[in-house]
XYZ file of C-alpha atoms in Angstrom:
158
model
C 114.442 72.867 83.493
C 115.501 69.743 84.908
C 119.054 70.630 84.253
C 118.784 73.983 85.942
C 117.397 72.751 88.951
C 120.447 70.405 89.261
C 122.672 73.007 88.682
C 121.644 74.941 91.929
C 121.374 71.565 93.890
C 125.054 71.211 92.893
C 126.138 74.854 93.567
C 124.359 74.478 96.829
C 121.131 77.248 96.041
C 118.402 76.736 97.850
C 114.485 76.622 96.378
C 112.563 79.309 98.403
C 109.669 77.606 99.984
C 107.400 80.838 99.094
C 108.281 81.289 95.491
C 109.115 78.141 93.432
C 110.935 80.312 90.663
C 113.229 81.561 93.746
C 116.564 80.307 94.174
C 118.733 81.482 97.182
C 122.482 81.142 98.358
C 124.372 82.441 100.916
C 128.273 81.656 101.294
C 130.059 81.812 104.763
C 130.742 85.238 104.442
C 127.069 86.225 104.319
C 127.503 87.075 100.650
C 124.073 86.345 98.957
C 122.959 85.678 95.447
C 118.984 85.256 94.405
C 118.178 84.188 91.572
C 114.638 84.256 90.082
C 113.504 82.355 87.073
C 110.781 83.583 84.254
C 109.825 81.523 81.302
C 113.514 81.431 79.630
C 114.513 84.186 81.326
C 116.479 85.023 84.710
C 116.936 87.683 87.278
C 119.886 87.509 89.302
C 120.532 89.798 92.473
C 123.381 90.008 94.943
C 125.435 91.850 97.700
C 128.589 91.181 96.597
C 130.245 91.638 92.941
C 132.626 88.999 92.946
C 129.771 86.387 93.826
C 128.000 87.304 90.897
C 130.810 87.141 88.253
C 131.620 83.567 89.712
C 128.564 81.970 89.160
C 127.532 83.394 85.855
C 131.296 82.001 84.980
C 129.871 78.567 86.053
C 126.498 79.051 84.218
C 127.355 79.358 81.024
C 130.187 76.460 80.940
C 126.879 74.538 81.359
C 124.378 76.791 79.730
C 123.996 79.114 76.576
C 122.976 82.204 77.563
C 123.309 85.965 77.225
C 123.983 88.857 79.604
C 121.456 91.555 78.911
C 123.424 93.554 81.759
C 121.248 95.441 84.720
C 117.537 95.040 84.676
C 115.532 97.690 83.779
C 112.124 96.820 82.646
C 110.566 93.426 83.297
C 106.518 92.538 83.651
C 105.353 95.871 83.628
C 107.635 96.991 86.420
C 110.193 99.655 85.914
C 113.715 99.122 87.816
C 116.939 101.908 88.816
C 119.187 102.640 90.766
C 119.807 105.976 92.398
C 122.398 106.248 95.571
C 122.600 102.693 96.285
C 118.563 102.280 96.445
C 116.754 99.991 94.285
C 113.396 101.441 93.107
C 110.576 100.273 91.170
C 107.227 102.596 89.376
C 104.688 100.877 87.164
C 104.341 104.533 85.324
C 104.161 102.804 81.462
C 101.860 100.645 82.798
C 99.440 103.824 84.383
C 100.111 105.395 80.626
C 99.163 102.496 78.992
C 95.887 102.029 80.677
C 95.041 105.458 80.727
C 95.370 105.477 76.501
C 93.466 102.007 76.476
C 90.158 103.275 78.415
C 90.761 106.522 76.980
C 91.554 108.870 80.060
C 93.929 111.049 79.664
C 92.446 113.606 80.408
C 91.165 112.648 83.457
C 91.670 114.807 86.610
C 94.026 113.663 89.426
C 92.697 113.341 92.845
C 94.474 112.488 95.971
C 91.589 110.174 97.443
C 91.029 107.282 94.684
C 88.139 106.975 95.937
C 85.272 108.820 98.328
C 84.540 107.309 101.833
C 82.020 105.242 103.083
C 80.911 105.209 99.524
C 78.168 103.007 98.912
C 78.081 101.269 95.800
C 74.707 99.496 93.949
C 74.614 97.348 90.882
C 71.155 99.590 90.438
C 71.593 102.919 90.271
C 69.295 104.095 87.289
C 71.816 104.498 84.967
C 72.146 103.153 82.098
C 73.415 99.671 81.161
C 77.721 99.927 80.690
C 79.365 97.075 78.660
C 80.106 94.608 80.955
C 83.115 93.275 79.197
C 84.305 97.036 79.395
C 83.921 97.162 83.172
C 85.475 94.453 84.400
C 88.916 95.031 82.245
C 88.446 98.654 83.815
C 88.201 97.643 87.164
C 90.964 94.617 86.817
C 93.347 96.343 84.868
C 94.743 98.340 88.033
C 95.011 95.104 90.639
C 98.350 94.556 89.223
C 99.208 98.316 90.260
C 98.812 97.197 94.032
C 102.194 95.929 93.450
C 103.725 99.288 94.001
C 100.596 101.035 94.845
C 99.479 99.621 97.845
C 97.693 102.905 98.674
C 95.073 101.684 95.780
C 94.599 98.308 97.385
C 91.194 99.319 98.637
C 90.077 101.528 95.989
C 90.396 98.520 93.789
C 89.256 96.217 96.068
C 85.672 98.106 96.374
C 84.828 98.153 92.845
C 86.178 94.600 92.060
Protein backbone atom coordinates (compact mmCIF):
# COMPACT_ATOMS: atom_id res chain seq x y z
CA UNK A 1 0.00 0.00 0.00
CA UNK A 2 2.84 2.01 0.89
CA UNK A 3 3.96 2.02 -2.66
CA UNK A 4 0.62 3.15 -3.97
CA UNK A 5 0.31 5.93 -1.81
CA UNK A 6 3.70 7.20 -3.14
CA UNK A 7 2.72 6.77 -6.44
CA UNK A 8 -0.15 9.43 -6.20
CA UNK A 9 2.13 11.72 -3.99
CA UNK A 10 4.45 11.59 -7.04
CA UNK A 11 1.74 11.99 -9.77
CA UNK A 12 0.46 14.81 -7.69
CA UNK A 13 -3.27 12.99 -6.48
CA UNK A 14 -4.57 14.22 -3.69
CA UNK A 15 -6.04 11.97 -0.49
CA UNK A 16 -9.70 13.16 -0.02
CA UNK A 17 -10.03 14.30 3.50
CA UNK A 18 -13.66 12.52 3.64
CA UNK A 19 -12.80 9.16 2.25
CA UNK A 20 -9.28 7.77 2.93
CA UNK A 21 -9.60 5.19 -0.06
CA UNK A 22 -10.23 8.50 -2.29
CA UNK A 23 -7.65 9.79 -4.42
CA UNK A 24 -8.26 13.01 -6.51
CA UNK A 25 -6.42 15.00 -9.38
CA UNK A 26 -7.17 17.70 -11.35
CA UNK A 27 -4.70 19.01 -14.21
CA UNK A 28 -4.74 22.73 -15.40
CA UNK A 29 -7.23 22.11 -17.79
CA UNK A 30 -9.82 21.07 -15.21
CA UNK A 31 -9.50 17.50 -16.44
CA UNK A 32 -10.17 15.22 -13.35
CA UNK A 33 -9.36 11.68 -12.47
CA UNK A 34 -10.71 9.87 -9.00
CA UNK A 35 -9.56 7.10 -8.10
CA UNK A 36 -11.00 4.89 -5.31
CA UNK A 37 -9.27 1.99 -3.71
CA UNK A 38 -11.00 -1.48 -2.37
CA UNK A 39 -9.06 -4.27 -0.83
CA UNK A 40 -6.82 -5.08 -4.10
CA UNK A 41 -9.04 -3.60 -6.18
CA UNK A 42 -9.55 -0.01 -7.89
CA UNK A 43 -12.15 2.21 -9.35
CA UNK A 44 -11.02 4.83 -11.53
CA UNK A 45 -13.36 7.73 -12.89
CA UNK A 46 -12.70 10.70 -15.13
CA UNK A 47 -13.88 13.56 -17.51
CA UNK A 48 -11.53 13.26 -19.96
CA UNK A 49 -10.29 10.02 -22.02
CA UNK A 50 -6.91 10.89 -22.67
CA UNK A 51 -6.29 11.47 -18.80
CA UNK A 52 -7.27 8.14 -18.11
CA UNK A 53 -5.17 6.20 -20.71
CA UNK A 54 -2.08 8.27 -19.38
CA UNK A 55 -2.10 7.29 -16.03
CA UNK A 56 -3.06 3.68 -16.27
CA UNK A 57 0.14 3.83 -18.84
CA UNK A 58 2.11 5.02 -15.73
CA UNK A 59 0.47 2.46 -13.34
CA UNK A 60 1.35 -0.49 -14.59
CA UNK A 61 5.19 0.43 -15.50
CA UNK A 62 5.11 0.38 -11.65
CA UNK A 63 2.36 -2.03 -10.89
CA UNK A 64 0.92 -5.48 -12.14
CA UNK A 65 -2.40 -5.16 -12.76
CA UNK A 66 -5.34 -5.92 -15.03
CA UNK A 67 -7.99 -3.86 -16.82
CA UNK A 68 -11.34 -5.43 -16.16
CA UNK A 69 -12.72 -2.52 -18.54
CA UNK A 70 -16.03 -0.38 -17.33
CA UNK A 71 -17.49 -1.16 -13.98
CA UNK A 72 -20.50 -2.81 -13.76
CA UNK A 73 -21.17 -4.52 -10.55
CA UNK A 74 -19.20 -3.77 -7.40
CA UNK A 75 -20.50 -4.18 -3.47
CA UNK A 76 -23.88 -4.90 -4.21
CA UNK A 77 -24.34 -1.86 -6.40
CA UNK A 78 -25.23 -2.16 -10.01
CA UNK A 79 -23.50 0.51 -12.49
CA UNK A 80 -24.51 1.80 -16.55
CA UNK A 81 -24.47 4.07 -18.61
CA UNK A 82 -27.35 5.33 -20.68
CA UNK A 83 -27.04 8.92 -22.64
CA UNK A 84 -24.10 10.13 -20.89
CA UNK A 85 -25.75 9.48 -17.24
CA UNK A 86 -24.21 7.31 -14.77
CA UNK A 87 -26.80 5.25 -12.81
CA UNK A 88 -26.75 2.93 -10.04
CA UNK A 89 -29.94 0.16 -8.62
CA UNK A 90 -29.22 -2.29 -5.83
CA UNK A 91 -32.06 -4.63 -7.65
CA UNK A 92 -29.82 -8.18 -7.05
CA UNK A 93 -29.42 -7.09 -3.82
CA UNK A 94 -33.64 -6.50 -3.24
CA UNK A 95 -33.79 -10.20 -5.06
CA UNK A 96 -31.44 -11.60 -2.94
CA UNK A 97 -33.02 -10.61 0.27
CA UNK A 98 -36.33 -11.20 -0.78
CA UNK A 99 -35.24 -15.22 -1.56
CA UNK A 100 -33.23 -15.19 1.85
CA UNK A 101 -36.34 -14.19 4.22
CA UNK A 102 -38.47 -15.89 1.86
CA UNK A 103 -40.76 -13.05 0.33
CA UNK A 104 -41.36 -13.22 -2.86
CA UNK A 105 -44.41 -13.16 -2.84
CA UNK A 106 -44.90 -10.35 -0.91
CA UNK A 107 -47.19 -7.48 -2.09
CA UNK A 108 -45.71 -4.10 -3.16
CA UNK A 109 -46.85 -1.03 -1.48
CA UNK A 110 -45.97 2.49 -2.18
CA UNK A 111 -45.75 3.60 1.64
CA UNK A 112 -42.96 1.20 3.29
CA UNK A 113 -44.39 1.83 6.05
CA UNK A 114 -47.87 3.28 7.79
CA UNK A 115 -47.74 6.72 9.61
CA UNK A 116 -47.50 7.67 12.96
CA UNK A 117 -47.21 3.99 13.50
CA UNK A 118 -46.55 3.10 16.90
CA UNK A 119 -44.42 0.31 17.51
CA UNK A 120 -44.15 -1.97 21.07
CA UNK A 121 -41.69 -4.67 21.91
CA UNK A 122 -45.17 -6.14 23.62
CA UNK A 123 -47.73 -6.66 21.51
CA UNK A 124 -49.17 -10.19 22.50
CA UNK A 125 -47.76 -11.95 19.88
CA UNK A 126 -45.82 -14.48 19.97
CA UNK A 127 -42.06 -14.64 20.59
CA UNK A 128 -40.07 -14.21 16.76
CA UNK A 129 -36.41 -15.44 16.61
CA UNK A 130 -34.48 -12.73 17.52
CA UNK A 131 -31.50 -13.61 15.46
CA UNK A 132 -34.14 -13.66 12.53
CA UNK A 133 -35.28 -10.11 13.23
CA UNK A 134 -32.51 -8.23 13.45
CA UNK A 135 -30.85 -9.65 9.99
CA UNK A 136 -34.49 -8.72 8.69
CA UNK A 137 -34.50 -5.39 9.81
CA UNK A 138 -30.53 -4.73 9.00
CA UNK A 139 -30.39 -6.34 5.86
CA UNK A 140 -32.11 -3.24 4.01
CA UNK A 141 -29.83 -0.23 5.76
CA UNK A 142 -27.43 -0.81 3.05
CA UNK A 143 -30.42 -0.13 0.50
CA UNK A 144 -30.51 3.59 1.85
CA UNK A 145 -27.67 3.92 -0.42
CA UNK A 146 -29.88 4.33 -3.40
CA UNK A 147 -33.07 4.24 -1.56
CA UNK A 148 -33.09 7.09 0.47
CA UNK A 149 -36.92 7.07 0.38
CA UNK A 150 -36.51 3.88 2.90
CA UNK A 151 -34.25 5.78 5.23
CA UNK A 152 -37.04 6.12 7.74
CA UNK A 153 -38.86 3.03 7.23
CA UNK A 154 -35.67 1.37 8.27
CA UNK A 155 -34.79 3.64 10.69
CA UNK A 156 -38.19 2.91 12.78
CA UNK A 157 -37.85 -0.69 13.07
CA UNK A 158 -34.02 -0.68 13.67
Amino acid sequence: MTKLIHFFIQHIFHKSLNDPNLYTKINKQRQIILISLYVDDMIITWNENNLIKEIKQQMSQVFEMKDLGDLHYCLGLEVWKDSGQTFLTQGKYVRTLSERFRMEQCKTTATPLQQNLKLSSDDGTKQVNATLYRQLVGSPIYLTTTRPDLAYSVSVLR
